[in-house]
Every structure is written in structure tokens, then in C-alpha cells.
Amino acid sequence: MKRIEFYRHSLTDADAREVMDVIRSLFLTTGDRTKRFEEGFAAYTGAAHAVGVMSCTHALELSLRCFGIGSGDEVITTPMSFIATANAIEAVGATPIFVDVEPSTGNIDATRIEAAITPHTKAILPVHLYGQMCDMKALRAIADRHHLRVIEDAAHCVEGLRDGIRPGALGDTACFSFYATKNLTCGEGGAIVCNDPGVRDWFVKARQHGMSKQAADRYVKRYEHYDMEFFGMKTNMSNLQAALLIHQINGLDERLSLRERIARRYDEGFAQNSMIQTPSVLSESRHARHLYTIWVAPEKRDATLGAIQDAGIGVAVNFRPIHLMKYYRDKYGFRRGMFPNAEFIGDATITLPLYPLLREDEIEAVIRTLKRLVTA
Ligand SMILES: Cc1ncc(COP(=O)(O)O)c(C=O)c1O
């Protein structure tokens, strides 16, 4: 059987032409394309401002730094995410405090958060897992009661909507990833959205060493001396990355409807198989459909994962819980049993191919293969 890739991007000739235009121009780094991307991305998400960076990991780290979060502070987050979420907290010297997830969605369980708040807590860092938003109204209300920041990890959730709220609407910032497999991609990249112009101005400096002038100011206009106002990072999005993103924004909703159709085909295909469970999708929300995951019997997961790959289908595991990674176990003494809902998902989950270019015969082959391999 021909291989069914886990992921294939949807970049087009228009994207390639935009990159060629940048290559033929003078200016490869942060400049006019970055600005166009930021304007388009802010408009799409409904946020007042977007700032392009090199990764979501850096977007999270900069957000924490922006609000002065560092050594001695605690940040409440979820163990059911990619390690980048907790690593950003580690990177600023703060302590990640994990709260278990809802068993039905895998998102952080808002009802458990208040019990984890201490005098050291400075922020909540929720993750909109797989593209389905957390209960942002509940999270914002808790944060306001306790004077905390909310930094959204929206790496999976460019298109998401819940209770009429988009990522970045209630959070102090929302952070996005344009990593190779994401719904919007330039290979590697990220963005921060926010609504406060002062915060936006801080990010523009902070992504480039805290410098008072940007590269475009220094080279396109007449040279002017710059100062370093504070200690920042080097994570500014270049014109080359932005060129790949600009046109993709226009096609996001169309591609989401294709993803939605594939997800529904999988749902129907697996509905009769009681050995395949899936996370619940809230009806009054728009799921960004970044990842389609199933849950199988934990004791059979790894064998099933291998058998699906042997059948020529690309798969992934999103995610093994962060608290059980060696670094976190060693540093904080985390053990199995501490966050059972996240652990169940980590033991049971398999991610299937989900992307607009997945063909009908491939969708059918995935369903057929899963039905054959996942049995009682
Ligand atoms: C939930 C989540 N947060 C953060 C990241 C980090 O994104 P990046 O690779 O852009 O740093 C990822 C990447 O896959 C992710 O899945």
C-alpha cells in the first residue's frame, strides 16, 4: 500500500512567489512582509496587535517575561501538552504547577485551578488542546479574582472560537505556533497577540534584544544609533517566514472546513467501534481541528501504534504528559498517579493524519486499517 503521510503542507505557488519576491528584494529579515503578516493575523484573530516571532516557545517565554514572571513565581498549567508549554515557564526560572485535565476534552480543568493557587502564583497558562478552546470565561474569572495573568498557549488554535471568544480575547496574550505541521505554517515560526499597545511595543523591542530601533529602522532609513533598553531575546520573525504566511491566512477558513469534513468522516467511521474513543467536541464551539486523536486500550496502545505504521500510515502521540518526562520527574519528584486524567490520555492516545490534502481513498484506508487493528 502507498504510504499515507502523517502530514503534508498546503503551501502553494502564490506562497513560493512571495518568498521569491523577498529573495529578489534587499531585505530578508524583519520588515514589510512581517508587518503585513502581523496586520493580517491580528485581523484574522480579532486581536488589536500581533507580533511575529521565531516560535511559540519563544512567544510563551516572552509573554511570561513581559509580565515580570520569573524566579520564585508559580505558573499554573496543564501536564497534557507539548513540553514547550512547561519549558517556557522553566526558561524564565518560574515553577510550573500542573493541574489535571478534563477527562472528556484533555483541556485544563478550570474547576481544579483555585485549589492550586498559592501566594506565589502569578499566571495561568492554559493550552487549547488539539484546537479546542479551554473555558476562557471561567479561567479569566478565576484570574481576575486572584490578580493573575492569563497567557494562552494557542499553538493548536488559530481558528478556534468558544462562547463567542477567540484566543487572545480574554487572555493577556495568546501565543501561536507556525511549526511545520501546524494549520498555518512557515516551517518554524510563532506570534503573540495582545490588545494593549504598550504590551505590543514591549514585544517588538523584546524580540530583538530589547533594542530601541529595529533592523528596518537602522538599514532602510538613515543609520541611527540604537540603545539596549532591557534584556530581551533574539526571536524576530523575518520577511522570509512572513512571506510564507501572508497568503495562507486568507485560506484558513476554507482549509478548516476540509479538516472538519475529514474529522467527521473519522467520527462516523469509528462510531461503531467501542474500542476506539475520541475526545468530546463541544457543540457550541469552533474546533480548529489541528489534531485528530483517538483513545485505545492503554495496554494495547504501543502495539497498535506500531501496527498502524507497519500498514504504511503516519501517526504521532500527542502527548505523553509533561510531568512524567525525566527532567520534570527528577526536578520536582512527579510520579505516576498524580494527574490521572492526563496520564490516561498519554497512555491511550494515537494521532491520525488530518490535513486538507488527505484524499478520500486515504481517509477510507485509515478508517479501514484502524477498524481491522483495534479490536477487543
Ligand atoms: C501545545 C503546544 N505548545 C507549544 C508548542 C511549541 O511551538 P513551537 O515549536 O512553535 O515553539 C507546540 C508545538 O508543537 C505545541 O504543540
mmCIF file of N, CA, C and O and ligand atoms in Angstrom, residues 54-60 80-85 127-130 153-156 175-182 187-190 290-291 318-319, ligand 1:
data_model
loop_
_atom_site.group_PDB
_atom_site.id
_atom_site.type_symbol
_atom_site.label_atom_id
_atom_site.label_comp_id
_atom_site.label_asym_id
_atom_site.label_seq_id
_atom_site.Cartn_x
_atom_site.Cartn_y
_atom_site.Cartn_z
ATOM 1 N N MET A 54 9.938 33.766 16.387
ATOM 2 C CA MET A 54 10.506 32.581 15.743
ATOM 3 C C MET A 54 9.841 31.275 16.153
ATOM 4 O O MET A 54 10.048 30.252 15.510
ATOM 5 N N SER A 55 9.086 31.290 17.258
ATOM 6 C CA SER A 55 8.428 30.056 17.692
ATOM 7 C C SER A 55 7.385 30.392 18.755
ATOM 8 O O SER A 55 7.423 31.470 19.362
ATOM 9 N N CYS A 56 6.488 29.446 18.975
ATOM 10 C CA CYS A 56 5.519 29.596 20.060
ATOM 11 C C CYS A 56 6.230 29.491 21.407
ATOM 12 O O CYS A 56 5.856 30.163 22.367
ATOM 13 N N THR A 57 7.266 28.658 21.464
ATOM 14 C CA THR A 57 8.035 28.533 22.705
ATOM 15 C C THR A 57 8.556 29.910 23.132
ATOM 16 O O THR A 57 8.418 30.311 24.288
ATOM 17 N N HIS A 58 9.126 30.641 22.183
ATOM 18 C CA HIS A 58 9.621 31.986 22.492
ATOM 19 C C HIS A 58 8.470 32.944 22.793
ATOM 20 O O HIS A 58 8.607 33.835 23.631
ATOM 21 N N ALA A 59 7.348 32.781 22.112
ATOM 22 C CA ALA A 59 6.180 33.647 22.374
ATOM 23 C C ALA A 59 5.722 33.482 23.825
ATOM 24 O O ALA A 59 5.423 34.461 24.515
ATOM 25 N N LEU A 60 5.717 32.237 24.296
ATOM 26 C CA LEU A 60 5.309 31.966 25.687
ATOM 27 C C LEU A 60 6.329 32.555 26.660
ATOM 28 O O LEU A 60 5.969 33.192 27.651
ATOM 29 N N MET A 80 -0.967 17.999 30.107
ATOM 30 C CA MET A 80 -1.303 17.374 28.825
ATOM 31 C C MET A 80 -1.034 18.370 27.701
ATOM 32 O O MET A 80 -1.938 19.039 27.195
ATOM 33 N N SER A 81 0.241 18.490 27.355
ATOM 34 C CA SER A 81 0.644 19.415 26.299
ATOM 35 C C SER A 81 2.014 18.984 25.810
ATOM 36 O O SER A 81 2.642 18.087 26.370
ATOM 37 N N PHE A 82 2.479 19.684 24.775
ATOM 38 C CA PHE A 82 3.862 19.501 24.355
ATOM 39 C C PHE A 82 4.765 20.134 25.419
ATOM 40 O O PHE A 82 4.378 21.124 26.054
ATOM 41 N N ILE A 83 5.951 19.592 25.604
ATOM 42 C CA ILE A 83 6.867 20.064 26.647
ATOM 43 C C ILE A 83 7.155 21.564 26.566
ATOM 44 O O ILE A 83 7.488 22.181 27.577
ATOM 45 N N ALA A 84 7.008 22.155 25.374
ATOM 46 C CA ALA A 84 7.293 23.592 25.210
ATOM 47 C C ALA A 84 6.511 24.433 26.216
ATOM 48 O O ALA A 84 7.022 25.455 26.693
ATOM 49 N N THR A 85 5.296 24.022 26.537
ATOM 50 C CA THR A 85 4.432 24.806 27.430
ATOM 51 C C THR A 85 5.109 24.983 28.788
ATOM 52 O O THR A 85 5.252 26.102 29.286
ATOM 53 N N VAL A 127 -3.729 25.590 27.677
ATOM 54 C CA VAL A 127 -3.434 25.160 26.300
ATOM 55 C C VAL A 127 -4.753 24.758 25.650
ATOM 56 O O VAL A 127 -5.502 23.966 26.220
ATOM 57 N N HIS A 128 -5.035 25.293 24.483
ATOM 58 C CA HIS A 128 -6.258 24.917 23.754
ATOM 59 C C HIS A 128 -5.938 23.633 22.981
ATOM 60 O O HIS A 128 -5.568 23.673 21.801
ATOM 61 N N LEU A 129 -6.087 22.516 23.681
ATOM 62 C CA LEU A 129 -5.544 21.241 23.195
ATOM 63 C C LEU A 129 -6.215 20.775 21.890
ATOM 64 O O LEU A 129 -7.439 20.713 21.816
ATOM 65 N N TYR A 130 -5.388 20.424 20.952
ATOM 66 C CA TYR A 130 -5.777 19.905 19.629
ATOM 67 C C TYR A 130 -6.532 20.930 18.775
ATOM 68 O O TYR A 130 -6.896 20.649 17.636
ATOM 69 N N ASP A 153 -1.699 29.354 25.521
ATOM 70 C CA ASP A 153 -0.936 28.591 24.541
ATOM 71 C C ASP A 153 -1.933 28.162 23.467
ATOM 72 O O ASP A 153 -2.686 27.198 23.637
ATOM 73 N N ALA A 154 -1.930 28.948 22.376
ATOM 74 C CA ALA A 154 -2.878 28.697 21.279
ATOM 75 C C ALA A 154 -2.152 28.098 20.079
ATOM 76 O O ALA A 154 -2.553 28.303 18.935
ATOM 77 N N ALA A 155 -1.094 27.330 20.371
ATOM 78 C CA ALA A 155 -0.294 26.725 19.288
ATOM 79 C C ALA A 155 -1.161 25.913 18.330
ATOM 80 O O ALA A 155 -0.873 25.820 17.142
ATOM 81 N N HIS A 156 -2.251 25.328 18.856
ATOM 82 C CA HIS A 156 -3.112 24.462 18.034
ATOM 83 C C HIS A 156 -4.347 25.194 17.530
ATOM 84 O O HIS A 156 -5.214 24.556 16.938
ATOM 85 N N CYS A 175 -0.454 32.874 22.381
ATOM 86 C CA CYS A 175 0.779 32.529 21.664
ATOM 87 C C CYS A 175 0.498 31.437 20.642
ATOM 88 O O CYS A 175 -0.142 30.429 20.972
ATOM 89 N N PHE A 176 0.989 31.624 19.430
ATOM 90 C CA PHE A 176 0.698 30.707 18.316
ATOM 91 C C PHE A 176 1.984 30.111 17.762
ATOM 92 O O PHE A 176 3.043 30.737 17.843
ATOM 93 N N SER A 177 1.843 28.925 17.157
ATOM 94 C CA SER A 177 2.981 28.250 16.540
ATOM 95 C C SER A 177 2.741 28.081 15.049
ATOM 96 O O SER A 177 1.638 27.706 14.627
ATOM 97 N N PHE A 178 3.777 28.329 14.263
ATOM 98 C CA PHE A 178 3.706 28.062 12.822
ATOM 99 C C PHE A 178 4.724 26.990 12.443
ATOM 100 O O PHE A 178 5.304 26.997 11.352
ATOM 101 N N TYR A 179 4.931 26.074 13.378
ATOM 102 C CA TYR A 179 5.796 24.901 13.175
ATOM 103 C C TYR A 179 5.293 24.098 11.963
ATOM 104 O O TYR A 179 4.137 24.221 11.558
ATOM 105 N N ALA A 180 6.166 23.249 11.449
ATOM 106 C CA ALA A 180 5.939 22.564 10.174
ATOM 107 C C ALA A 180 4.576 21.891 10.018
ATOM 108 O O ALA A 180 4.025 21.851 8.918
ATOM 109 N N THR A 181 4.016 21.336 11.096
ATOM 110 C CA THR A 181 2.760 20.586 10.938
ATOM 111 C C THR A 181 1.517 21.403 11.326
ATOM 112 O O THR A 181 0.418 20.860 11.334
ATOM 113 N N LYS A 182 1.688 22.666 11.638
ATOM 114 C CA LYS A 182 0.553 23.446 12.144
ATOM 115 C C LYS A 182 -0.396 23.876 11.012
ATOM 116 O O LYS A 182 -0.015 23.887 9.848
ATOM 117 N N GLY A 187 7.207 26.509 8.496
ATOM 118 C CA GLY A 187 8.302 25.622 8.907
ATOM 119 C C GLY A 187 8.600 25.787 10.380
ATOM 120 O O GLY A 187 8.420 24.871 11.173
ATOM 121 N N GLU A 188 9.072 26.958 10.741
ATOM 122 C CA GLU A 188 9.269 27.346 12.142
ATOM 123 C C GLU A 188 8.826 28.794 12.272
ATOM 124 O O GLU A 188 9.215 29.629 11.449
ATOM 125 N N GLY A 189 8.057 29.096 13.295
ATOM 126 C CA GLY A 189 7.641 30.483 13.499
ATOM 127 C C GLY A 189 6.591 30.556 14.588
ATOM 128 O O GLY A 189 6.077 29.531 15.041
ATOM 129 N N GLY A 190 6.291 31.779 15.001
ATOM 130 C CA GLY A 190 5.279 31.952 16.039
ATOM 131 C C GLY A 190 4.800 33.387 16.067
ATOM 132 O O GLY A 190 5.339 34.252 15.358
ATOM 133 N N HIS A 290 -6.782 20.951 14.675
ATOM 134 C CA HIS A 290 -5.360 20.784 14.380
ATOM 135 C C HIS A 290 -4.972 19.307 14.407
ATOM 136 O O HIS A 290 -4.302 18.821 13.501
ATOM 137 N N LEU A 291 -5.397 18.604 15.471
ATOM 138 C CA LEU A 291 -5.032 17.191 15.591
ATOM 139 C C LEU A 291 -6.277 16.348 15.821
ATOM 140 O O LEU A 291 -7.154 16.736 16.604
ATOM 141 N N ASN A 318 0.175 12.586 20.873
ATOM 142 C CA ASN A 318 0.060 13.950 21.414
ATOM 143 C C ASN A 318 -0.826 13.921 22.656
ATOM 144 O O ASN A 318 -2.021 14.015 22.531
ATOM 145 N N PHE A 319 -0.326 13.830 23.802
ATOM 146 C CA PHE A 319 1.081 13.892 24.157
ATOM 147 C C PHE A 319 1.300 12.920 25.293
ATOM 148 O O PHE A 319 0.366 12.609 26.028
HETATM 149 C C1 LIG B 1 0.691 22.918 22.623
HETATM 150 C C2 LIG B 1 1.988 23.409 22.068
HETATM 151 N N1 LIG B 1 2.567 24.475 22.638
HETATM 152 C C3 LIG B 1 3.727 24.971 22.180
HETATM 153 C C4 LIG B 1 4.358 24.410 21.096
HETATM 154 C C5 LIG B 1 5.680 24.965 20.661
HETATM 155 O O1 LIG B 1 5.614 25.522 19.393
HETATM 156 P P1 LIG B 1 6.957 25.904 18.628
HETATM 157 O O2 LIG B 1 7.516 24.671 18.029
HETATM 158 O O3 LIG B 1 6.494 26.903 17.593
HETATM 159 O O4 LIG B 1 7.860 26.518 19.627
HETATM 160 C C6 LIG B 1 3.792 23.306 20.461
HETATM 161 C C7 LIG B 1 4.467 22.720 19.296
HETATM 162 O O5 LIG B 1 4.112 21.761 18.705
HETATM 163 C C8 LIG B 1 2.574 22.786 20.953
HETATM 164 O O6 LIG B 1 2.016 21.702 20.403
#
